[in-house]
Amino acid sequence: MSIRLKLLRKKLGMTLEMLAEKTGMTKSYLSKVERNLNTPSIAAALKLARALNVNVEELFAEEQTGQSRYSLVRHGERQALVGDGQGPGYAALTSQVGQRSLLPFLIQPPSEFSDPTFKEHQGEEFLFVHAGQVEVDFMSERVLLEQGDALHFNAQTPHRLRSVGARPAQLLVVVHHTDD
């Protein structure tokens, strides 16, 4: 994402200060993302995409191609997890989705809540735990999800998640976003 973010920002003639102002993120944080020293959450990626006036998948795409009626990503062609490769990270599971509103990601959440703030954004989220256990914190309630469990919620509800248990969790997260 780091190279794509910088390219898209520069293509629009935006400075880091301008992008920080449009997203509500700090210049320091954005600089770290561009230098691949920090990995933005999905909520942050949605804010960045909106500020850059692009679809969120364009932040992850390695090369841009024309729109297609569908997106097929074979197992061996899937984007590697964004992150350090050892711990938390995520990967977009589609490409060329154009104006579609479903955004599927493969997530390996951190073992601790990486940010004291809760995430919230337009749309809905669906989580399916493929491996391990995940705790979802909704401020006033925490929900423990185990392998095979699924959770669907309004993404405007403040939320955050983390892996719990002996082995790292891996889950499918599908975000339905709206342009509002």
mmCIF file of C-alpha atoms in Angstrom:
data_model
loop_
_atom_site.group_PDB
_atom_site.id
_atom_site.type_symbol
_atom_site.label_atom_id
_atom_site.label_comp_id
_atom_site.label_asym_id
_atom_site.label_seq_id
_atom_site.Cartn_x
_atom_site.Cartn_y
_atom_site.Cartn_z
ATOM 1 C CA MET A 1 0.000 0.000 0.000
ATOM 2 C CA SER A 2 2.835 2.404 0.787
ATOM 3 C CA ILE A 3 3.923 2.953 -2.814
ATOM 4 C CA ARG A 4 0.334 3.199 -4.104
ATOM 5 C CA LEU A 5 -0.631 5.736 -1.442
ATOM 6 C CA LYS A 6 2.286 8.009 -2.262
ATOM 7 C CA LEU A 7 1.707 7.687 -6.027
ATOM 8 C CA LEU A 8 -1.997 8.458 -5.752
ATOM 9 C CA ARG A 9 -1.364 11.399 -3.415
ATOM 10 C CA LYS A 10 1.316 12.884 -5.687
ATOM 11 C CA LYS A 11 -0.828 12.289 -8.788
ATOM 12 C CA LEU A 12 -3.436 14.564 -7.221
ATOM 13 C CA GLY A 13 -0.787 17.120 -6.279
ATOM 14 C CA MET A 14 -1.523 16.650 -2.580
ATOM 15 C CA THR A 15 0.985 17.207 0.173
ATOM 16 C CA LEU A 16 1.038 15.073 3.295
ATOM 17 C CA GLU A 17 -0.405 18.063 5.155
ATOM 18 C CA MET A 18 -3.348 18.266 2.757
ATOM 19 C CA LEU A 19 -4.046 14.536 3.027
ATOM 20 C CA ALA A 20 -3.778 14.720 6.817
ATOM 21 C CA GLU A 21 -6.337 17.524 6.886
ATOM 22 C CA LYS A 22 -8.768 15.652 4.592
ATOM 23 C CA THR A 23 -8.541 12.409 6.579
ATOM 24 C CA GLY A 24 -8.165 13.672 10.116
ATOM 25 C CA MET A 25 -4.959 11.640 10.422
ATOM 26 C CA THR A 26 -1.610 13.076 11.439
ATOM 27 C CA LYS A 27 1.108 13.899 8.926
ATOM 28 C CA SER A 28 3.481 11.701 10.942
ATOM 29 C CA TYR A 29 1.148 8.714 10.735
ATOM 30 C CA LEU A 30 0.643 9.134 6.972
ATOM 31 C CA SER A 31 4.384 9.432 6.436
ATOM 32 C CA LYS A 32 4.892 6.154 8.321
ATOM 33 C CA VAL A 33 2.249 4.462 6.148
ATOM 34 C CA GLU A 34 3.959 5.727 2.998
ATOM 35 C CA ARG A 35 7.318 4.422 4.250
ATOM 36 C CA ASN A 36 5.727 1.077 5.133
ATOM 37 C CA LEU A 37 6.443 1.573 8.844
ATOM 38 C CA ASN A 38 2.768 1.472 9.799
ATOM 39 C CA THR A 39 -0.184 -0.473 8.427
ATOM 40 C CA PRO A 40 -3.516 1.374 8.367
ATOM 41 C CA SER A 41 -6.686 -0.274 9.612
ATOM 42 C CA ILE A 42 -9.476 -0.982 7.162
ATOM 43 C CA ALA A 43 -11.342 2.057 8.519
ATOM 44 C CA ALA A 44 -8.248 4.208 7.878
ATOM 45 C CA ALA A 45 -7.877 2.750 4.361
ATOM 46 C CA LEU A 46 -11.508 3.679 3.643
ATOM 47 C CA LYS A 47 -10.839 7.264 4.809
ATOM 48 C CA LEU A 48 -7.688 7.455 2.667
ATOM 49 C CA ALA A 49 -9.543 6.180 -0.391
ATOM 50 C CA ARG A 50 -12.318 8.715 0.111
ATOM 51 C CA ALA A 51 -9.795 11.572 0.519
ATOM 52 C CA LEU A 52 -7.954 10.492 -2.648
ATOM 53 C CA ASN A 53 -11.229 9.953 -4.515
ATOM 54 C CA VAL A 54 -10.371 6.346 -5.420
ATOM 55 C CA ASN A 55 -11.821 2.944 -4.659
ATOM 56 C CA VAL A 56 -10.158 1.407 -1.619
ATOM 57 C CA GLU A 57 -8.812 -1.514 -3.661
ATOM 58 C CA GLU A 58 -6.746 0.952 -5.712
ATOM 59 C CA LEU A 59 -4.625 1.529 -2.599
ATOM 60 C CA PHE A 60 -3.647 -2.143 -2.693
ATOM 61 C CA ALA A 61 -3.513 -2.837 -6.428
ATOM 62 C CA GLU A 62 -0.059 -3.478 -7.818
ATOM 63 C CA GLU A 63 -1.100 -2.484 -11.314
ATOM 64 C CA GLN A 64 -4.226 -0.891 -12.629
ATOM 65 C CA THR A 65 -6.254 -2.579 -15.291
ATOM 66 C CA GLY A 66 -9.672 -1.937 -16.757
ATOM 67 C CA GLN A 67 -12.932 -2.794 -15.065
ATOM 68 C CA SER A 68 -14.263 -6.302 -15.300
ATOM 69 C CA ARG A 69 -17.614 -7.930 -14.637
ATOM 70 C CA TYR A 70 -16.012 -9.978 -11.876
ATOM 71 C CA SER A 71 -12.821 -10.357 -9.908
ATOM 72 C CA LEU A 72 -11.001 -13.676 -9.733
ATOM 73 C CA VAL A 73 -7.941 -14.004 -7.537
ATOM 74 C CA ARG A 74 -6.375 -17.449 -7.501
ATOM 75 C CA HIS A 75 -4.743 -18.680 -4.311
ATOM 76 C CA GLY A 76 -1.221 -18.393 -5.709
ATOM 77 C CA GLU A 77 -1.889 -14.911 -7.135
ATOM 78 C CA ARG A 78 -3.351 -13.383 -3.988
ATOM 79 C CA GLN A 79 -1.695 -10.285 -2.564
ATOM 80 C CA ALA A 80 0.604 -11.014 0.382
ATOM 81 C CA LEU A 81 -0.552 -9.818 3.773
ATOM 82 C CA VAL A 82 0.246 -6.145 4.348
ATOM 83 C CA GLY A 83 2.328 -5.946 7.514
ATOM 84 C CA ASP A 84 5.635 -7.381 8.622
ATOM 85 C CA GLY A 85 4.807 -10.903 7.412
ATOM 86 C CA GLN A 86 5.153 -12.364 10.901
ATOM 87 C CA GLY A 87 2.333 -10.778 12.859
ATOM 88 C CA PRO A 88 -0.765 -8.743 12.216
ATOM 89 C CA GLY A 89 -1.709 -7.802 8.687
ATOM 90 C CA TYR A 90 -4.356 -7.947 6.021
ATOM 91 C CA ALA A 91 -4.754 -8.565 2.312
ATOM 92 C CA ALA A 92 -7.439 -7.460 -0.129
ATOM 93 C CA LEU A 93 -9.022 -10.566 -1.664
ATOM 94 C CA THR A 94 -10.277 -8.932 -4.846
ATOM 95 C CA SER A 95 -9.007 -6.738 -7.604
ATOM 96 C CA GLN A 96 -10.729 -4.705 -10.314
ATOM 97 C CA VAL A 97 -13.963 -4.406 -8.364
ATOM 98 C CA GLY A 98 -14.795 -0.978 -9.740
ATOM 99 C CA GLN A 99 -17.742 0.618 -8.009
ATOM 100 C CA ARG A 100 -18.820 -2.498 -6.111
ATOM 101 C CA SER A 101 -19.570 -1.971 -2.467
ATOM 102 C CA LEU A 102 -18.332 -5.252 -0.930
ATOM 103 C CA LEU A 103 -14.671 -5.289 0.084
ATOM 104 C CA PRO A 104 -13.349 -8.664 1.281
ATOM 105 C CA PHE A 105 -10.097 -8.877 3.261
ATOM 106 C CA LEU A 106 -8.093 -11.637 4.875
ATOM 107 C CA ILE A 107 -7.068 -10.389 8.327
ATOM 108 C CA GLN A 108 -4.524 -11.517 10.910
ATOM 109 C CA PRO A 109 -5.362 -9.253 13.852
ATOM 110 C CA PRO A 110 -2.765 -8.319 16.488
ATOM 111 C CA SER A 111 -2.765 -10.060 19.868
ATOM 112 C CA GLU A 112 -3.329 -6.735 21.616
ATOM 113 C CA PHE A 113 -5.622 -3.891 20.658
ATOM 114 C CA SER A 114 -3.148 -1.957 18.527
ATOM 115 C CA ASP A 115 -4.924 1.341 18.983
ATOM 116 C CA PRO A 116 -6.775 2.619 22.047
ATOM 117 C CA THR A 117 -9.325 4.271 19.762
ATOM 118 C CA PHE A 118 -12.270 2.417 18.326
ATOM 119 C CA LYS A 119 -12.885 2.283 14.564
ATOM 120 C CA GLU A 120 -16.140 3.235 12.936
ATOM 121 C CA HIS A 121 -17.114 3.907 9.344
ATOM 122 C CA GLN A 122 -20.080 3.899 7.005
ATOM 123 C CA GLY A 123 -21.577 0.562 6.009
ATOM 124 C CA GLU A 124 -21.533 -2.903 7.518
ATOM 125 C CA GLU A 125 -18.948 -5.545 8.424
ATOM 126 C CA PHE A 126 -19.088 -9.307 8.319
ATOM 127 C CA LEU A 127 -16.428 -11.385 10.106
ATOM 128 C CA PHE A 128 -15.818 -15.118 9.700
ATOM 129 C CA VAL A 129 -13.136 -16.738 11.845
ATOM 130 C CA HIS A 130 -11.127 -19.138 9.693
ATOM 131 C CA ALA A 131 -8.565 -20.028 12.379
ATOM 132 C CA GLY A 132 -7.903 -19.189 16.013
ATOM 133 C CA GLN A 133 -9.989 -16.959 18.266
ATOM 134 C CA VAL A 134 -10.865 -13.277 18.015
ATOM 135 C CA GLU A 135 -12.224 -10.821 20.535
ATOM 136 C CA VAL A 136 -14.354 -8.001 19.148
ATOM 137 C CA ASP A 137 -14.695 -5.020 21.473
ATOM 138 C CA PHE A 138 -17.799 -2.845 21.015
ATOM 139 C CA MET A 139 -16.900 -0.478 23.917
ATOM 140 C CA SER A 140 -19.656 -1.682 26.248
ATOM 141 C CA GLU A 141 -19.494 -5.347 25.230
ATOM 142 C CA ARG A 142 -16.821 -7.800 24.131
ATOM 143 C CA VAL A 143 -17.674 -10.783 21.941
ATOM 144 C CA LEU A 144 -15.422 -13.852 21.709
ATOM 145 C CA LEU A 145 -15.447 -15.566 18.318
ATOM 146 C CA GLU A 146 -13.951 -19.004 17.737
ATOM 147 C CA GLN A 147 -13.045 -20.884 14.569
ATOM 148 C CA GLY A 148 -16.137 -21.176 12.379
ATOM 149 C CA ASP A 149 -18.020 -18.330 14.106
ATOM 150 C CA ALA A 150 -19.413 -15.385 12.146
ATOM 151 C CA LEU A 151 -20.435 -11.875 13.186
ATOM 152 C CA HIS A 152 -22.308 -9.213 11.190
ATOM 153 C CA PHE A 153 -22.709 -5.632 12.476
ATOM 154 C CA ASN A 154 -23.287 -1.999 11.576
ATOM 155 C CA ALA A 155 -19.782 -0.564 11.060
ATOM 156 C CA GLN A 156 -20.855 2.767 12.548
ATOM 157 C CA THR A 157 -20.814 0.966 15.888
ATOM 158 C CA PRO A 158 -17.398 1.746 17.425
ATOM 159 C CA HIS A 159 -15.340 -1.443 17.302
ATOM 160 C CA ARG A 160 -11.864 -2.983 17.418
ATOM 161 C CA LEU A 161 -10.559 -6.543 17.446
ATOM 162 C CA ARG A 162 -7.623 -8.682 18.456
ATOM 163 C CA SER A 163 -6.426 -12.285 18.363
ATOM 164 C CA VAL A 164 -6.755 -14.231 21.593
ATOM 165 C CA GLY A 165 -5.570 -17.720 22.407
ATOM 166 C CA ALA A 166 -2.401 -19.665 21.749
ATOM 167 C CA ARG A 167 -2.281 -19.363 17.947
ATOM 168 C CA PRO A 168 -2.745 -16.324 15.708
ATOM 169 C CA ALA A 169 -6.229 -15.844 14.343
ATOM 170 C CA GLN A 170 -7.086 -15.490 10.691
ATOM 171 C CA LEU A 171 -10.436 -14.222 9.533
ATOM 172 C CA LEU A 172 -12.376 -13.154 6.514
ATOM 173 C CA VAL A 173 -13.698 -9.611 6.866
ATOM 174 C CA VAL A 174 -16.176 -8.306 4.335
ATOM 175 C CA VAL A 175 -16.846 -4.588 4.501
ATOM 176 C CA HIS A 176 -19.892 -3.175 2.798
ATOM 177 C CA HIS A 177 -19.204 0.503 2.350
ATOM 178 C CA THR A 178 -21.404 3.289 1.168
ATOM 179 C CA ASP A 179 -20.387 6.492 -0.558
ATOM 180 C CA ASP A 180 -22.168 8.641 2.041
#
